[in-house]
Amino acid sequence: MTAPLVEMKDMCISFGGVRAVDHVSVDLHPGEVVGLLGHNGAGKSTLIKILSGAYKADSGEIRIDGKPVTINSPRDARTHNIETIYQTLALADNLDAASNLFLGRELTTPFGFVDDDAMEAETRKIMGKLNPNFKKFSAPVKALSGGQRQSVAIARAVYFNARILIMDEPTAALGVHETQMVAELIQELKKQGLGIFLISHDIHDVFQLCDRIAVMKNGQLVGTALTHEVSDDDVLGMIILGKCPPHATPGPGALVDDTALG
Amino acid sequence: MSDSALSGSPAPTARTMFAALQLDTRLLGMIGAFVVLCLAFNVVTDGAFLTPRNIFNLTIQTVSVAIMATGMVFIIVTRHIDLSVGSLLATCSAIMAMTQTVVTPEWLGLGLNHPLTLPITILVGVVAGVLIGAFHGWLVGYLAIPAFIVTLGGLLVWRNVAWFITNGQTIGPLDANFTKIGGIGGTMGETWSWVFGIVAVLAALSLQYVARRRRAAHGFPVKPFWAELTISGLVSASILGFVATLNAYEIPERRLERMFEARGETLPDGMTMGYGIPFSVLLLIAVAVIMTLVAQRTRLGRYVFAAGGNPDAAELSGINTRFLTVKVFAIMGGLCALAGAVASARLGFSTNDIGTLDELRVIAAAVIGGTALSGGIGTIYGAILGALIMQSLQSGMAMVGVDAPLQNIVVGVVLVIAVLIDIIYRKRTGE
Ligand SMILES: Nc1ncnc2c1ncn2[C@@H]1O[C@H](COP(=O)(O)OP(=O)(O)O)[C@@H](O)[C@H]1O
Ligand SMILES: [Mg+2]
């Protein structure tokens, strides 16, 4: 097997006294969807924010295509073709869809001025593919529905030829139909060979979309498993109790259960 | 604005036709309030308020605060505040006063009223303002000291640094060319004012035309043609009306005589001349155009609004919000220097108390002009209109003979009411 697209090894970060991410190692291959699971506060968002450059890890190593990289800022992450859909969406509410889509990467005219018309045209194009119902191109995103805002955030992540896509609860604000659209999009991107970290609370989504899962609890990795080798109950046991089922690879956070051994 | 309003419904009502103009209703509201204010003062003063002379004076009195208000828009949009602008104006004014009365004539040996004095002085002042502003921005952005505190300190520091620079003295008389940017002492004259007005009209029309053509080329919805024509007409009429008004204020005969004498000629009988556009107003127009361009057409402006709307989102998009803060305060500092130049040039000398309480006027102008203290929202033209409204209110009350304390009470009340109306308006429109 070739080197993984992304390897995060032994990542640690604490805020004050809280060890938000505690010696976590995960990896991701091209064309693979890895589900990150765990309770609220388990450290999932924090872990992926290290990869997206929002936080700087206290220790640990990140490799991309087998080569160690340093990611000190969101800009660094972008140069490695890492794109992120944040749980909070990270949209500037007062700007329109096109300004948000191109924020930090504006298209400019030959004189160096921002080219709003070109950006709107590109936004119309990609929205036509992702969410054909989207019509409010000149309104600030504040005026959009939850689903429309989500589609702006998704459009921003997929527009710039991502190789590594991070989706932090991308369907949390969506209805059934829109959730289905996101699922189809994930499958399409997977076919194109992107590696995707998907954080989700919906076990059904996870089983439908993910090749592997990684479960976190209290900042630690409980374990990783191939989705088709574990059951719903196994996964729930990992999330709730931190108990690693037989087919999973245990991590530092796995419950060491003496009584189970008899 | 919904798309159906753009294509026009089958039976055009007054409402849909108005919607097709796609005017900024907030701006219209402000202009409406301003017009009502002016008309009211005009009635109370028996027509003295809306004379070319008073309009001319209002315009030149507004320039200094308006220049700073454009910078305050960026500051407030990025969720900061600058309480030091009045003091910073004083420091820049003191530096420029010393530059033109001591540095260029004596140290550089250029003598008095040398043509290079004006550009050197302005350059020195602006560099000083930018550096001080950048320093404030560094304290706010990199050391994370709240802007309120940094600039509250700045308010005390720079007022008194100004005092040390001048040894507490009033410095003057200022350079003859320098004082021309103050107001009545330097105007374009009727002919050049008309030339300027016509160029401005042509520029506005071609901008409108280019914007429409580009939208159409991309296949975006455009306004109906009659709506574009209406707007063109309104814009052209406003520009030319403004020029006509300033031209209509005639230079007093005695002064005209002296001007002709200075050129070794005698004033022909019955000849009159209007002042035209003051250079200070020209400077304000230039500042307004550049700041609007920065706000709407540059990355810097886009980041200012993004960081104001959602600082985290801006950061996560790879925007260096700390350095952005430095830039925004540096711009404010530079504008304080320009405002200081205009203010001291208008007086003819630089005093210790120059710009006192300007921070309040500038913040009020920006806020009345629709800049939201919660960040992310504000326009340059709004702030300038806000400055004009404040100045009109103050001058109008002075003309009517309202006592100074009562004037301040009214201005304070108007500020609060303006913000209240703004909050209600934004709730209604869901903006
Ligand atoms: N910027 C921060 N400052 C302080 N604590 C934080 C910060 N971000 C996350 N945390 C803490 O880290 C832990 C993990 O949070 P998070 O990664 O958001 O969990 P999840 O995404 O799994 O719900 C929580 O205890 C949270 O309070
Ligand atoms: Mg989270």
PDB file of N, CA, C and O and ligand atoms in Angstrom, chain A residues 15 18 20 39-46 55, ligand 1:
ATOM      1  N   PHE A  15      -5.987  22.992  26.331  1.00  0.00           N
ATOM      2  CA  PHE A  15      -6.414  24.379  26.584  1.00  0.00           C
ATOM      3  C   PHE A  15      -6.454  24.539  28.085  1.00  0.00           C
ATOM      4  O   PHE A  15      -7.310  23.955  28.743  1.00  0.00           O
ATOM      5  N   VAL A  18      -7.329  21.494  30.247  1.00  0.00           N
ATOM      6  CA  VAL A  18      -8.096  20.469  29.535  1.00  0.00           C
ATOM      7  C   VAL A  18      -7.268  19.863  28.409  1.00  0.00           C
ATOM      8  O   VAL A  18      -6.814  20.578  27.515  1.00  0.00           O
ATOM      9  N   ALA A  20      -7.622  18.474  25.362  1.00  0.00           N
ATOM     10  CA  ALA A  20      -8.689  18.340  24.379  1.00  0.00           C
ATOM     11  C   ALA A  20      -8.381  17.220  23.399  1.00  0.00           C
ATOM     12  O   ALA A  20      -9.267  16.506  22.949  1.00  0.00           O
ATOM     13  N   HIS A  39     -18.701  11.615  21.650  1.00  0.00           N
ATOM     14  CA  HIS A  39     -19.641  12.544  22.279  1.00  0.00           C
ATOM     15  C   HIS A  39     -19.256  13.991  22.011  1.00  0.00           C
ATOM     16  O   HIS A  39     -18.125  14.274  21.622  1.00  0.00           O
ATOM     17  N   ASN A  40     -20.189  14.892  22.336  1.00  0.00           N
ATOM     18  CA  ASN A  40     -19.826  16.304  22.340  1.00  0.00           C
ATOM     19  C   ASN A  40     -18.696  16.528  23.333  1.00  0.00           C
ATOM     20  O   ASN A  40     -18.743  16.009  24.436  1.00  0.00           O
ATOM     21  N   GLY A  41     -17.704  17.251  22.912  1.00  0.00           N
ATOM     22  CA  GLY A  41     -16.590  17.532  23.813  1.00  0.00           C
ATOM     23  C   GLY A  41     -15.517  16.459  23.788  1.00  0.00           C
ATOM     24  O   GLY A  41     -14.551  16.532  24.544  1.00  0.00           O
ATOM     25  N   ALA A  42     -15.670  15.468  22.904  1.00  0.00           N
ATOM     26  CA  ALA A  42     -14.684  14.388  22.852  1.00  0.00           C
ATOM     27  C   ALA A  42     -13.356  14.862  22.266  1.00  0.00           C
ATOM     28  O   ALA A  42     -12.314  14.260  22.503  1.00  0.00           O
ATOM     29  N   GLY A  43     -13.398  15.949  21.487  1.00  0.00           N
ATOM     30  CA  GLY A  43     -12.163  16.487  20.917  1.00  0.00           C
ATOM     31  C   GLY A  43     -12.086  16.341  19.405  1.00  0.00           C
ATOM     32  O   GLY A  43     -11.041  16.614  18.804  1.00  0.00           O
ATOM     33  N   LYS A  44     -13.196  15.953  18.766  1.00  0.00           N
ATOM     34  CA  LYS A  44     -13.188  15.734  17.312  1.00  0.00           C
ATOM     35  C   LYS A  44     -12.884  17.028  16.564  1.00  0.00           C
ATOM     36  O   LYS A  44     -11.990  17.076  15.708  1.00  0.00           O
ATOM     37  N   SER A  45     -13.629  18.091  16.890  1.00  0.00           N
ATOM     38  CA  SER A  45     -13.427  19.364  16.185  1.00  0.00           C
ATOM     39  C   SER A  45     -12.013  19.887  16.408  1.00  0.00           C
ATOM     40  O   SER A  45     -11.376  20.406  15.492  1.00  0.00           O
ATOM     41  N   THR A  46     -11.545  19.733  17.631  1.00  0.00           N
ATOM     42  CA  THR A  46     -10.203  20.231  17.936  1.00  0.00           C
ATOM     43  C   THR A  46      -9.155  19.486  17.118  1.00  0.00           C
ATOM     44  O   THR A  46      -8.229  20.089  16.573  1.00  0.00           O
ATOM     45  N   TYR A  55      -5.708  25.510  14.854  1.00  0.00           N
ATOM     46  CA  TYR A  55      -4.952  25.387  16.100  1.00  0.00           C
ATOM     47  C   TYR A  55      -3.586  24.809  15.796  1.00  0.00           C
ATOM     48  O   TYR A  55      -3.420  24.076  14.832  1.00  0.00           O
TER      49      TYR A  55
HETATM   50  N1  LIG C   1     -10.513  27.237  21.919  1.00  0.00           N
HETATM   51  C1  LIG C   1     -10.728  26.471  23.012  1.00  0.00           C
HETATM   52  N2  LIG C   1     -10.408  26.947  24.238  1.00  0.00           N
HETATM   53  C2  LIG C   1     -10.608  26.189  25.338  1.00  0.00           C
HETATM   54  N3  LIG C   1     -11.129  24.956  25.323  1.00  0.00           N
HETATM   55  C3  LIG C   1     -11.472  24.427  24.137  1.00  0.00           C
HETATM   56  C4  LIG C   1     -11.293  25.159  22.918  1.00  0.00           C
HETATM   57  N4  LIG C   1     -11.726  24.392  21.889  1.00  0.00           N
HETATM   58  C5  LIG C   1     -12.153  23.241  22.443  1.00  0.00           C
HETATM   59  N5  LIG C   1     -11.994  23.269  23.776  1.00  0.00           N
HETATM   60  C6  LIG C   1     -12.334  22.154  24.695  1.00  0.00           C
HETATM   61  O1  LIG C   1     -11.814  20.990  24.157  1.00  0.00           O
HETATM   62  C7  LIG C   1     -12.700  19.901  24.337  1.00  0.00           C
HETATM   63  C8  LIG C   1     -13.045  19.249  23.004  1.00  0.00           C
HETATM   64  O2  LIG C   1     -13.909  20.086  22.264  1.00  0.00           O
HETATM   65  P1  LIG C   1     -14.331  19.797  20.755  1.00  0.00           P
HETATM   66  O3  LIG C   1     -13.135  19.447  19.976  1.00  0.00           O
HETATM   67  O4  LIG C   1     -15.136  20.947  20.284  1.00  0.00           O
HETATM   68  O5  LIG C   1     -15.281  18.521  20.907  1.00  0.00           O
HETATM   69  P2  LIG C   1     -16.213  17.839  19.813  1.00  0.00           P
HETATM   70  O6  LIG C   1     -16.017  18.502  18.511  1.00  0.00           O
HETATM   71  O7  LIG C   1     -15.776  16.404  19.833  1.00  0.00           O
HETATM   72  O8  LIG C   1     -17.611  17.973  20.327  1.00  0.00           O
HETATM   73  C9  LIG C   1     -13.912  20.446  25.066  1.00  0.00           C
HETATM   74  O9  LIG C   1     -13.753  20.186  26.445  1.00  0.00           O
HETATM   75  C10 LIG C   1     -13.835  21.919  24.792  1.00  0.00           C
HETATM   76  O10 LIG C   1     -14.404  22.631  25.863  1.00  0.00           O
END
